Amino acid sequence: MFKKMMAILAVASVLFAGSVCAVEEIEGSSSGEAQKQPEKLVQAEVLEALGIYAADTTAEGLAKPVTRGAFIDAVIKMAYPGVNELAEGESAFSDVDETHPYYASITAAEKIGLISGLSYRRYGPDENIKTNHALGVVVKVLGYEVMGGYETAARLGLTKKFREEAGDELSEWNLIQLLYQALETDLMETNYNDQYQISKGVNLLNARLGIETVMDVVETNEYTGLRSAEESLPEHKIRIGGVIYETDIEHAADYLGILVKTYYKKESSSEFPEIVYMAEASSVSAELFEAENILGFSDNTYTVLNEEGDIER
């Protein structure tokens, strides 16, 4: 019988429907098990998992400035997936030819009116981008250009945890924050009367990338479940908040009993929604029990046998 130590929610007031619990780190977890990760690392991992940007998360890497080419490449991948097909033909910029690594994104961005360059026929792809310019581009992508640049970005929460002032060069750290916040910001669009309106719940993540998120507790993995030691799912399956998902994520099974934020494809070739990324949403107050000692689960309360063989609830 599966005897792996498992983390379970041990407080009756914890609700499965996405409730956020008090934080308490579980000591003694091995490096191979799911653990709470630093926020900046999670943000960077989300961007990489979605194919938007592969960040350098070393201390030196987070402090380095971002080039204009790298920035616009990330924006195109985040907001206009597939638009690189517009990159056919000669570039509008003399310093961006077909051999440049960001040729496709820069050319596509120019053709859709997202950028215009530094001067006549020059974009400066290898020069560092200023924070205020980067904010202006992202605000435009989100549809809020009519409301302004930096101030609008701040009101939208795009500058959360920024480290530099608006005129400074955009750092790797700030780019991670900016892209991550932009993903789930409501888009502003025009209606049939050409009036601007904010589309609640419509964002780059679900409208452009086809990705939805869910925040709930992992209830069942391929080995066991929270409600019963005999409960399990087929390999590469996991149940979160009552829904079964497909996942190839390494160590996903170790999130059992943990509140996670999950990114999954809206449309999948599989019978089940396919997870592209998941991470612990917050650590949860927990106790450790042998799976075989869990007798049942009812009304958000576990019935278990303690070390003395007595029943506890």
PDB file of C-alpha atoms in Angstrom:
ATOM      1  CA  MET A   1       0.000   0.000   0.000  1.00  0.00           C
ATOM      2  CA  PHE A   2       1.180   3.455  -0.792  1.00  0.00           C
ATOM      3  CA  LYS A   3       2.967   4.695   2.330  1.00  0.00           C
ATOM      4  CA  LYS A   4       4.381   7.960   1.185  1.00  0.00           C
ATOM      5  CA  MET A   5       4.027  10.771   3.753  1.00  0.00           C
ATOM      6  CA  MET A   6       1.456  13.238   2.460  1.00  0.00           C
ATOM      7  CA  ALA A   7       0.531  16.745   3.391  1.00  0.00           C
ATOM      8  CA  ILE A   8      -3.162  17.207   4.177  1.00  0.00           C
ATOM      9  CA  LEU A   9      -5.324  20.086   5.237  1.00  0.00           C
ATOM     10  CA  ALA A  10      -5.943  19.532   8.898  1.00  0.00           C
ATOM     11  CA  VAL A  11      -8.255  22.385   9.837  1.00  0.00           C
ATOM     12  CA  ALA A  12     -12.023  21.937   9.443  1.00  0.00           C
ATOM     13  CA  SER A  13     -12.488  25.518   8.343  1.00  0.00           C
ATOM     14  CA  VAL A  14     -10.418  25.035   5.190  1.00  0.00           C
ATOM     15  CA  LEU A  15     -12.716  24.982   2.167  1.00  0.00           C
ATOM     16  CA  PHE A  16     -11.769  23.259  -1.077  1.00  0.00           C
ATOM     17  CA  ALA A  17     -13.272  26.029  -3.237  1.00  0.00           C
ATOM     18  CA  GLY A  18     -10.116  28.101  -3.428  1.00  0.00           C
ATOM     19  CA  SER A  19      -9.869  29.360   0.145  1.00  0.00           C
ATOM     20  CA  VAL A  20      -6.529  30.860   1.119  1.00  0.00           C
ATOM     21  CA  CYS A  21      -5.024  29.424   4.267  1.00  0.00           C
ATOM     22  CA  ALA A  22      -2.504  30.607   6.821  1.00  0.00           C
ATOM     23  CA  VAL A  23       1.096  30.146   5.806  1.00  0.00           C
ATOM     24  CA  GLU A  24       3.290  27.574   7.494  1.00  0.00           C
ATOM     25  CA  GLU A  25       6.271  25.985   5.764  1.00  0.00           C
ATOM     26  CA  ILE A  26       6.553  22.218   6.045  1.00  0.00           C
ATOM     27  CA  GLU A  27      10.041  21.307   7.189  1.00  0.00           C
ATOM     28  CA  GLY A  28      11.982  18.348   5.958  1.00  0.00           C
ATOM     29  CA  SER A  29      10.675  18.297   2.380  1.00  0.00           C
ATOM     30  CA  SER A  30      13.260  17.012  -0.080  1.00  0.00           C
ATOM     31  CA  SER A  31      14.436  18.999  -3.065  1.00  0.00           C
ATOM     32  CA  GLY A  32      12.508  16.689  -5.389  1.00  0.00           C
ATOM     33  CA  GLU A  33       9.160  17.479  -3.799  1.00  0.00           C
ATOM     34  CA  ALA A  34       6.851  20.366  -4.569  1.00  0.00           C
ATOM     35  CA  GLN A  35       7.740  23.346  -2.392  1.00  0.00           C
ATOM     36  CA  LYS A  36       6.819  27.011  -2.187  1.00  0.00           C
ATOM     37  CA  GLN A  37       9.030  28.888  -4.646  1.00  0.00           C
ATOM     38  CA  PRO A  38      10.218  32.519  -4.523  1.00  0.00           C
ATOM     39  CA  GLU A  39       7.644  34.710  -6.254  1.00  0.00           C
ATOM     40  CA  LYS A  40      10.080  36.114  -8.801  1.00  0.00           C
ATOM     41  CA  LEU A  41      11.074  32.596  -9.803  1.00  0.00           C
ATOM     42  CA  VAL A  42       7.441  31.537 -10.230  1.00  0.00           C
ATOM     43  CA  GLN A  43       6.731  34.589 -12.375  1.00  0.00           C
ATOM     44  CA  ALA A  44       9.734  33.845 -14.573  1.00  0.00           C
ATOM     45  CA  GLU A  45       8.758  30.186 -14.841  1.00  0.00           C
ATOM     46  CA  VAL A  46       5.225  31.113 -15.915  1.00  0.00           C
ATOM     47  CA  LEU A  47       6.583  33.284 -18.717  1.00  0.00           C
ATOM     48  CA  GLU A  48       8.940  30.555 -19.891  1.00  0.00           C
ATOM     49  CA  ALA A  49       6.271  27.828 -19.708  1.00  0.00           C
ATOM     50  CA  LEU A  50       3.985  29.948 -21.890  1.00  0.00           C
ATOM     51  CA  GLY A  51       6.761  30.470 -24.429  1.00  0.00           C
ATOM     52  CA  ILE A  52       6.894  34.217 -23.829  1.00  0.00           C
ATOM     53  CA  TYR A  53      10.319  34.860 -22.339  1.00  0.00           C
ATOM     54  CA  ALA A  54      13.191  32.841 -20.874  1.00  0.00           C
ATOM     55  CA  ALA A  55      14.563  35.048 -18.111  1.00  0.00           C
ATOM     56  CA  ASP A  56      17.970  34.996 -16.477  1.00  0.00           C
ATOM     57  CA  THR A  57      17.043  34.637 -12.791  1.00  0.00           C
ATOM     58  CA  THR A  58      20.536  34.840 -11.361  1.00  0.00           C
ATOM     59  CA  ALA A  59      21.252  37.891  -9.204  1.00  0.00           C
ATOM     60  CA  GLU A  60      23.399  39.365 -11.963  1.00  0.00           C
ATOM     61  CA  GLY A  61      20.863  38.467 -14.635  1.00  0.00           C
ATOM     62  CA  LEU A  62      17.952  40.143 -12.863  1.00  0.00           C
ATOM     63  CA  ALA A  63      19.902  43.403 -12.661  1.00  0.00           C
ATOM     64  CA  LYS A  64      20.998  43.540 -16.300  1.00  0.00           C
ATOM     65  CA  PRO A  65      19.197  45.824 -18.773  1.00  0.00           C
ATOM     66  CA  VAL A  66      16.908  44.424 -21.481  1.00  0.00           C
ATOM     67  CA  THR A  67      17.460  45.227 -25.141  1.00  0.00           C
ATOM     68  CA  ARG A  68      14.808  46.718 -27.375  1.00  0.00           C
ATOM     69  CA  GLY A  69      14.841  43.593 -29.518  1.00  0.00           C
ATOM     70  CA  ALA A  70      14.396  41.162 -26.619  1.00  0.00           C
ATOM     71  CA  PHE A  71      11.578  43.279 -25.204  1.00  0.00           C
ATOM     72  CA  ILE A  72       9.518  43.509 -28.390  1.00  0.00           C
ATOM     73  CA  ASP A  73      10.063  39.799 -29.051  1.00  0.00           C
ATOM     74  CA  ALA A  74       8.518  38.972 -25.655  1.00  0.00           C
ATOM     75  CA  VAL A  75       5.593  41.360 -26.230  1.00  0.00           C
ATOM     76  CA  ILE A  76       4.814  39.837 -29.631  1.00  0.00           C
ATOM     77  CA  LYS A  77       4.887  36.315 -28.197  1.00  0.00           C
ATOM     78  CA  MET A  78       2.616  37.392 -25.327  1.00  0.00           C
ATOM     79  CA  ALA A  79       0.037  39.430 -27.203  1.00  0.00           C
ATOM     80  CA  TYR A  80       0.201  38.466 -30.871  1.00  0.00           C
ATOM     81  CA  PRO A  81       1.043  34.757 -31.173  1.00  0.00           C
ATOM     82  CA  GLY A  82       1.265  33.706 -34.791  1.00  0.00           C
ATOM     83  CA  VAL A  83       1.657  37.239 -36.093  1.00  0.00           C
ATOM     84  CA  ASN A  84       5.275  36.567 -37.103  1.00  0.00           C
ATOM     85  CA  GLU A  85       3.923  35.350 -40.422  1.00  0.00           C
ATOM     86  CA  LEU A  86       3.717  39.073 -41.249  1.00  0.00           C
ATOM     87  CA  ALA A  87       7.502  39.169 -41.156  1.00  0.00           C
ATOM     88  CA  GLU A  88       7.803  38.098 -44.786  1.00  0.00           C
ATOM     89  CA  GLY A  89       9.689  40.521 -46.976  1.00  0.00           C
ATOM     90  CA  GLU A  90      12.209  43.251 -46.303  1.00  0.00           C
ATOM     91  CA  SER A  91      12.433  44.805 -42.870  1.00  0.00           C
ATOM     92  CA  ALA A  92      11.457  48.428 -42.472  1.00  0.00           C
ATOM     93  CA  PHE A  93      14.650  48.960 -40.451  1.00  0.00           C
ATOM     94  CA  SER A  94      18.149  49.043 -41.910  1.00  0.00           C
ATOM     95  CA  ASP A  95      19.664  47.615 -38.703  1.00  0.00           C
ATOM     96  CA  VAL A  96      17.311  44.591 -38.591  1.00  0.00           C
ATOM     97  CA  ASP A  97      17.979  42.097 -41.365  1.00  0.00           C
ATOM     98  CA  GLU A  98      16.828  38.507 -41.674  1.00  0.00           C
ATOM     99  CA  THR A  99      19.867  37.232 -39.773  1.00  0.00           C
ATOM    100  CA  HIS A 100      18.941  39.119 -36.601  1.00  0.00           C
ATOM    101  CA  PRO A 101      17.451  36.827 -33.900  1.00  0.00           C
ATOM    102  CA  TYR A 102      14.480  39.164 -33.394  1.00  0.00           C
ATOM    103  CA  TYR A 103      13.912  39.974 -37.062  1.00  0.00           C
ATOM    104  CA  ALA A 104      10.483  38.291 -37.230  1.00  0.00           C
ATOM    105  CA  SER A 105       9.075  39.936 -34.093  1.00  0.00           C
ATOM    106  CA  ILE A 106      10.447  43.393 -34.861  1.00  0.00           C
ATOM    107  CA  THR A 107       9.200  43.302 -38.441  1.00  0.00           C
ATOM    108  CA  ALA A 108       5.763  42.058 -37.373  1.00  0.00           C
ATOM    109  CA  ALA A 109       5.557  44.706 -34.630  1.00  0.00           C
ATOM    110  CA  GLU A 110       6.292  47.454 -37.141  1.00  0.00           C
ATOM    111  CA  LYS A 111       3.689  46.167 -39.606  1.00  0.00           C
ATOM    112  CA  ILE A 112       0.901  46.141 -37.001  1.00  0.00           C
ATOM    113  CA  GLY A 113       1.831  49.647 -35.840  1.00  0.00           C
ATOM    114  CA  LEU A 114       3.208  48.700 -32.445  1.00  0.00           C
ATOM    115  CA  ILE A 115       6.614  50.326 -32.967  1.00  0.00           C
ATOM    116  CA  SER A 116       8.100  52.964 -35.252  1.00  0.00           C
ATOM    117  CA  GLY A 117      11.810  52.918 -34.435  1.00  0.00           C
ATOM    118  CA  LEU A 118      14.341  55.431 -33.100  1.00  0.00           C
ATOM    119  CA  SER A 119      14.909  57.358 -36.317  1.00  0.00           C
ATOM    120  CA  TYR A 120      14.460  56.947 -40.050  1.00  0.00           C
ATOM    121  CA  ARG A 121      14.884  53.254 -40.852  1.00  0.00           C
ATOM    122  CA  ARG A 122      16.630  52.470 -37.551  1.00  0.00           C
ATOM    123  CA  TYR A 123      15.205  50.483 -34.651  1.00  0.00           C
ATOM    124  CA  GLY A 124      18.232  49.906 -32.417  1.00  0.00           C
ATOM    125  CA  PRO A 125      17.435  46.263 -31.508  1.00  0.00           C
ATOM    126  CA  ASP A 126      20.602  45.797 -29.476  1.00  0.00           C
ATOM    127  CA  GLU A 127      20.277  49.022 -27.522  1.00  0.00           C
ATOM    128  CA  ASN A 128      18.743  48.942 -24.042  1.00  0.00           C
ATOM    129  CA  ILE A 129      15.111  49.933 -23.741  1.00  0.00           C
ATOM    130  CA  LYS A 130      13.929  52.629 -21.326  1.00  0.00           C
ATOM    131  CA  THR A 131      11.320  51.661 -18.757  1.00  0.00           C
ATOM    132  CA  ASN A 132       8.888  54.423 -19.760  1.00  0.00           C
ATOM    133  CA  HIS A 133       8.999  53.333 -23.411  1.00  0.00           C
ATOM    134  CA  ALA A 134       8.404  49.690 -22.474  1.00  0.00           C
ATOM    135  CA  LEU A 135       5.432  50.684 -20.322  1.00  0.00           C
ATOM    136  CA  GLY A 136       3.981  52.725 -23.170  1.00  0.00           C
ATOM    137  CA  VAL A 137       4.142  49.733 -25.523  1.00  0.00           C
ATOM    138  CA  VAL A 138       2.457  47.376 -23.055  1.00  0.00           C
ATOM    139  CA  VAL A 139      -0.253  49.932 -22.219  1.00  0.00           C
ATOM    140  CA  LYS A 140      -0.911  50.197 -25.969  1.00  0.00           C
ATOM    141  CA  VAL A 141      -1.104  46.412 -26.316  1.00  0.00           C
ATOM    142  CA  LEU A 142      -3.678  46.275 -23.503  1.00  0.00           C
ATOM    143  CA  GLY A 143      -5.808  48.933 -25.203  1.00  0.00           C
ATOM    144  CA  TYR A 144      -5.305  51.757 -22.688  1.00  0.00           C
ATOM    145  CA  GLU A 145      -3.192  54.026 -24.903  1.00  0.00           C
ATOM    146  CA  VAL A 146      -5.870  56.747 -24.916  1.00  0.00           C
ATOM    147  CA  MET A 147      -5.459  57.075 -21.135  1.00  0.00           C
ATOM    148  CA  GLY A 148      -1.716  57.762 -21.126  1.00  0.00           C
ATOM    149  CA  GLY A 149       1.512  55.897 -20.481  1.00  0.00           C
ATOM    150  CA  TYR A 150       3.402  55.566 -17.201  1.00  0.00           C
ATOM    151  CA  GLU A 151       0.621  56.804 -14.927  1.00  0.00           C
ATOM    152  CA  THR A 152      -1.861  54.433 -16.561  1.00  0.00           C
ATOM    153  CA  ALA A 153       0.589  51.553 -16.215  1.00  0.00           C
ATOM    154  CA  ALA A 154       0.897  52.276 -12.508  1.00  0.00           C
ATOM    155  CA  ARG A 155      -2.883  52.428 -12.061  1.00  0.00           C
ATOM    156  CA  LEU A 156      -3.209  49.078 -13.839  1.00  0.00           C
ATOM    157  CA  GLY A 157      -0.698  47.544 -11.449  1.00  0.00           C
ATOM    158  CA  LEU A 158       1.882  46.894 -14.153  1.00  0.00           C
ATOM    159  CA  THR A 159       4.659  48.518 -12.123  1.00  0.00           C
ATOM    160  CA  LYS A 160       4.183  46.420  -8.983  1.00  0.00           C
ATOM    161  CA  LYS A 161       7.563  45.682  -7.396  1.00  0.00           C
ATOM    162  CA  PHE A 162       9.452  47.736  -9.953  1.00  0.00           C
ATOM    163  CA  ARG A 163      12.960  48.646  -8.840  1.00  0.00           C
ATOM    164  CA  GLU A 164      13.828  51.571 -11.145  1.00  0.00           C
ATOM    165  CA  GLU A 165      12.249  54.888 -11.978  1.00  0.00           C
ATOM    166  CA  ALA A 166      10.452  55.361 -15.286  1.00  0.00           C
ATOM    167  CA  GLY A 167      13.407  56.946 -17.050  1.00  0.00           C
ATOM    168  CA  ASP A 168      15.862  54.179 -16.206  1.00  0.00           C
ATOM    169  CA  GLU A 169      16.705  51.306 -18.466  1.00  0.00           C
ATOM    170  CA  LEU A 170      14.331  48.358 -18.069  1.00  0.00           C
ATOM    171  CA  SER A 171      15.962  45.583 -16.072  1.00  0.00           C
ATOM    172  CA  GLU A 172      15.381  41.860 -16.373  1.00  0.00           C
ATOM    173  CA  TRP A 173      13.604  41.988 -13.002  1.00  0.00           C
ATOM    174  CA  ASN A 174      11.212  44.703 -14.128  1.00  0.00           C
ATOM    175  CA  LEU A 175      10.529  42.989 -17.444  1.00  0.00           C
ATOM    176  CA  ILE A 176       9.462  39.848 -15.571  1.00  0.00           C
ATOM    177  CA  GLN A 177       7.130  41.902 -13.357  1.00  0.00           C
ATOM    178  CA  LEU A 178       5.718  43.859 -16.295  1.00  0.00           C
ATOM    179  CA  LEU A 179       4.951  40.859 -18.512  1.00  0.00           C
ATOM    180  CA  TYR A 180       3.545  38.808 -15.646  1.00  0.00           C
ATOM    181  CA  GLN A 181       1.175  41.570 -14.506  1.00  0.00           C
ATOM    182  CA  ALA A 182       0.093  42.314 -18.084  1.00  0.00           C
ATOM    183  CA  LEU A 183      -1.000  38.721 -18.694  1.00  0.00           C
ATOM    184  CA  GLU A 184      -4.101  38.932 -16.501  1.00  0.00           C
ATOM    185  CA  THR A 185      -4.941  42.635 -16.861  1.00  0.00           C
ATOM    186  CA  ASP A 186      -8.413  43.221 -18.317  1.00  0.00           C
ATOM    187  CA  LEU A 187      -8.241  44.433 -21.909  1.00  0.00           C
ATOM    188  CA  MET A 188      -9.799  47.693 -23.034  1.00  0.00           C
ATOM    189  CA  GLU A 189     -11.596  47.334 -26.361  1.00  0.00           C
ATOM    190  CA  THR A 190     -13.927  49.358 -28.554  1.00  0.00           C
ATOM    191  CA  ASN A 191     -17.580  48.392 -28.949  1.00  0.00           C
ATOM    192  CA  TYR A 192     -19.809  48.699 -32.010  1.00  0.00           C
ATOM    193  CA  ASN A 193     -20.285  52.410 -31.251  1.00  0.00           C
ATOM    194  CA  ASP A 194     -16.499  52.944 -31.241  1.00  0.00           C
ATOM    195  CA  GLN A 195     -16.669  53.569 -27.510  1.00  0.00           C
ATOM    196  CA  TYR A 196     -13.925  52.264 -25.235  1.00  0.00           C
ATOM    197  CA  GLN A 197     -14.904  49.709 -22.638  1.00  0.00           C
ATOM    198  CA  ILE A 198     -13.020  47.433 -20.282  1.00  0.00           C
ATOM    199  CA  SER A 199     -13.729  43.771 -20.978  1.00  0.00           C
ATOM    200  CA  LYS A 200     -13.897  42.232 -17.508  1.00  0.00           C
ATOM    201  CA  GLY A 201     -12.235  38.853 -17.332  1.00  0.00           C
ATOM    202  CA  VAL A 202     -10.867  39.125 -20.878  1.00  0.00           C
ATOM    203  CA  ASN A 203      -7.075  39.306 -20.901  1.00  0.00           C
ATOM    204  CA  LEU A 204      -4.002  38.369 -22.909  1.00  0.00           C
ATOM    205  CA  LEU A 205      -3.771  35.028 -21.153  1.00  0.00           C
ATOM    206  CA  ASN A 206      -7.189  33.695 -22.138  1.00  0.00           C
ATOM    207  CA  ALA A 207      -8.007  35.798 -25.222  1.00  0.00           C
ATOM    208  CA  ARG A 208      -4.659  35.649 -27.032  1.00  0.00           C
ATOM    209  CA  LEU A 209      -2.833  32.621 -25.626  1.00  0.00           C
ATOM    210  CA  GLY A 210      -5.816  30.330 -24.983  1.00  0.00           C
ATOM    211  CA  ILE A 211      -4.780  29.716 -21.372  1.00  0.00           C
ATOM    212  CA  GLU A 212      -7.078  29.625 -18.334  1.00  0.00           C
ATOM    213  CA  THR A 213      -6.113  29.538 -14.664  1.00  0.00           C
ATOM    214  CA  VAL A 214      -7.600  27.868 -11.632  1.00  0.00           C
ATOM    215  CA  MET A 215      -6.636  28.165  -7.984  1.00  0.00           C
ATOM    216  CA  ASP A 216      -7.651  25.181  -5.889  1.00  0.00           C
ATOM    217  CA  VAL A 217      -6.381  22.211  -3.905  1.00  0.00           C
ATOM    218  CA  VAL A 218      -4.834  19.129  -5.511  1.00  0.00           C
ATOM    219  CA  GLU A 219      -7.141  16.339  -4.348  1.00  0.00           C
ATOM    220  CA  THR A 220      -5.956  13.216  -6.153  1.00  0.00           C
ATOM    221  CA  ASN A 221      -2.816  12.058  -7.952  1.00  0.00           C
ATOM    222  CA  GLU A 222      -1.699   8.818  -9.591  1.00  0.00           C
ATOM    223  CA  TYR A 223      -0.904   7.267  -6.201  1.00  0.00           C
ATOM    224  CA  THR A 224      -3.619   8.271  -3.762  1.00  0.00           C
ATOM    225  CA  GLY A 225      -6.238  10.855  -2.813  1.00  0.00           C
ATOM    226  CA  LEU A 226      -7.133  13.086   0.102  1.00  0.00           C
ATOM    227  CA  ARG A 227     -10.468  11.413   0.733  1.00  0.00           C
ATOM    228  CA  SER A 228      -9.202   7.835   0.636  1.00  0.00           C
ATOM    229  CA  ALA A 229      -5.839   6.057   0.576  1.00  0.00           C
ATOM    230  CA  GLU A 230      -7.274   3.728  -2.085  1.00  0.00           C
ATOM    231  CA  GLU A 231      -8.256   6.564  -4.426  1.00  0.00           C
ATOM    232  CA  SER A 232      -5.964   7.253  -7.382  1.00  0.00           C
ATOM    233  CA  LEU A 233      -5.886   8.297 -11.038  1.00  0.00           C
ATOM    234  CA  PRO A 234      -4.086   6.970 -14.125  1.00  0.00           C
ATOM    235  CA  GLU A 235      -0.534   8.132 -14.809  1.00  0.00           C
ATOM    236  CA  HIS A 236      -0.146  11.795 -15.833  1.00  0.00           C
ATOM    237  CA  LYS A 237      -3.559  12.676 -14.374  1.00  0.00           C
ATOM    238  CA  ILE A 238      -4.291  14.914 -11.400  1.00  0.00           C
ATOM    239  CA  ARG A 239      -7.547  16.156  -9.848  1.00  0.00           C
ATOM    240  CA  ILE A 240      -7.747  19.785  -8.785  1.00  0.00           C
ATOM    241  CA  GLY A 241     -10.957  21.168  -7.316  1.00  0.00           C
ATOM    242  CA  GLY A 242     -12.956  18.203  -8.604  1.00  0.00           C
ATOM    243  CA  VAL A 243     -11.650  18.449 -12.191  1.00  0.00           C
ATOM    244  CA  ILE A 244      -9.233  15.945 -13.741  1.00  0.00           C
ATOM    245  CA  TYR A 245      -6.314  17.408 -15.704  1.00  0.00           C
ATOM    246  CA  GLU A 246      -3.621  15.982 -17.957  1.00  0.00           C
ATOM    247  CA  THR A 247      -0.067  16.846 -16.916  1.00  0.00           C
ATOM    248  CA  ASP A 248       3.482  15.913 -17.809  1.00  0.00           C
ATOM    249  CA  ILE A 249       4.901  18.230 -15.165  1.00  0.00           C
ATOM    250  CA  GLU A 250       7.583  16.526 -13.122  1.00  0.00           C
ATOM    251  CA  HIS A 251       6.686  16.042  -9.446  1.00  0.00           C
ATOM    252  CA  ALA A 252       3.115  17.251 -10.013  1.00  0.00           C
ATOM    253  CA  ALA A 253       1.939  14.402  -7.776  1.00  0.00           C
ATOM    254  CA  ASP A 254       3.833  15.940  -4.854  1.00  0.00           C
ATOM    255  CA  TYR A 255       1.380  18.864  -4.741  1.00  0.00           C
ATOM    256  CA  LEU A 256      -1.253  16.633  -3.129  1.00  0.00           C
ATOM    257  CA  GLY A 257      -3.135  18.594  -0.462  1.00  0.00           C
ATOM    258  CA  ILE A 258      -1.607  21.893  -1.539  1.00  0.00           C
ATOM    259  CA  LEU A 259      -3.367  24.989  -2.833  1.00  0.00           C
ATOM    260  CA  VAL A 260      -1.950  25.613  -6.324  1.00  0.00           C
ATOM    261  CA  LYS A 261      -2.391  28.078  -9.148  1.00  0.00           C
ATOM    262  CA  THR A 262      -2.656  26.126 -12.384  1.00  0.00           C
ATOM    263  CA  TYR A 263      -2.330  27.313 -15.969  1.00  0.00           C
ATOM    264  CA  TYR A 264      -4.039  25.042 -18.491  1.00  0.00           C
ATOM    265  CA  LYS A 265      -4.955  25.082 -22.182  1.00  0.00           C
ATOM    266  CA  LYS A 266      -8.556  26.005 -23.001  1.00  0.00           C
ATOM    267  CA  GLU A 267      -8.443  23.643 -25.960  1.00  0.00           C
ATOM    268  CA  SER A 268      -6.503  20.407 -25.806  1.00  0.00           C
ATOM    269  CA  SER A 269      -6.054  17.350 -27.979  1.00  0.00           C
ATOM    270  CA  SER A 270      -6.472  15.284 -24.829  1.00  0.00           C
ATOM    271  CA  GLU A 271      -9.783  14.275 -23.278  1.00  0.00           C
ATOM    272  CA  PHE A 272      -8.783  16.345 -20.256  1.00  0.00           C
ATOM    273  CA  PRO A 273      -7.596  19.958 -19.933  1.00  0.00           C
ATOM    274  CA  GLU A 274      -3.817  20.041 -20.310  1.00  0.00           C
ATOM    275  CA  ILE A 275      -1.726  21.754 -17.617  1.00  0.00           C
ATOM    276  CA  VAL A 276       1.186  23.847 -18.879  1.00  0.00           C
ATOM    277  CA  TYR A 277       2.334  25.161 -15.499  1.00  0.00           C
ATOM    278  CA  MET A 278       1.433  24.898 -11.832  1.00  0.00           C
ATOM    279  CA  ALA A 279       2.921  26.243  -8.616  1.00  0.00           C
ATOM    280  CA  GLU A 280       1.986  26.482  -4.978  1.00  0.00           C
ATOM    281  CA  ALA A 281      -0.333  29.453  -4.457  1.00  0.00           C
ATOM    282  CA  SER A 282       0.477  29.671  -0.752  1.00  0.00           C
ATOM    283  CA  SER A 283       1.833  27.296   1.795  1.00  0.00           C
ATOM    284  CA  VAL A 284      -0.815  25.601   3.875  1.00  0.00           C
ATOM    285  CA  SER A 285      -0.904  24.718   7.546  1.00  0.00           C
ATOM    286  CA  ALA A 286      -0.399  20.994   7.504  1.00  0.00           C
ATOM    287  CA  GLU A 287       0.212  17.848   9.452  1.00  0.00           C
ATOM    288  CA  LEU A 288       1.808  14.672   8.157  1.00  0.00           C
ATOM    289  CA  PHE A 289       0.002  11.331   8.223  1.00  0.00           C
ATOM    290  CA  GLU A 290       0.600   7.955   6.659  1.00  0.00           C
ATOM    291  CA  ALA A 291      -1.843   7.666   3.764  1.00  0.00           C
ATOM    292  CA  GLU A 292      -3.033   4.278   5.038  1.00  0.00           C
ATOM    293  CA  ASN A 293      -4.066   5.881   8.354  1.00  0.00           C
ATOM    294  CA  ILE A 294      -6.610   8.182   6.718  1.00  0.00           C
ATOM    295  CA  LEU A 295     -10.006   6.621   7.369  1.00  0.00           C
ATOM    296  CA  GLY A 296     -12.163   9.148   5.573  1.00  0.00           C
ATOM    297  CA  PHE A 297     -13.049  12.735   4.761  1.00  0.00           C
ATOM    298  CA  SER A 298     -16.385  14.460   5.400  1.00  0.00           C
ATOM    299  CA  ASP A 299     -17.503  18.059   5.954  1.00  0.00           C
ATOM    300  CA  ASN A 300     -13.953  19.301   5.345  1.00  0.00           C
ATOM    301  CA  THR A 301     -12.669  17.110   8.195  1.00  0.00           C
ATOM    302  CA  TYR A 302     -10.310  14.138   8.005  1.00  0.00           C
ATOM    303  CA  THR A 303     -10.704  11.071  10.206  1.00  0.00           C
ATOM    304  CA  VAL A 304      -7.298   9.488  10.903  1.00  0.00           C
ATOM    305  CA  LEU A 305      -5.584   7.014  13.189  1.00  0.00           C
ATOM    306  CA  ASN A 306      -2.849   8.544  15.330  1.00  0.00           C
ATOM    307  CA  GLU A 307       0.334   6.782  16.460  1.00  0.00           C
ATOM    308  CA  GLU A 308      -1.482   5.284  19.437  1.00  0.00           C
ATOM    309  CA  GLY A 309      -4.151   3.805  17.215  1.00  0.00           C
ATOM    310  CA  ASP A 310      -6.813   6.236  18.375  1.00  0.00           C
ATOM    311  CA  ILE A 311      -9.205   7.928  15.984  1.00  0.00           C
ATOM    312  CA  GLU A 312      -8.725  11.661  15.524  1.00  0.00           C
ATOM    313  CA  ARG A 313     -10.870  14.152  13.636  1.00  0.00           C
TER     314      ARG A 313
END
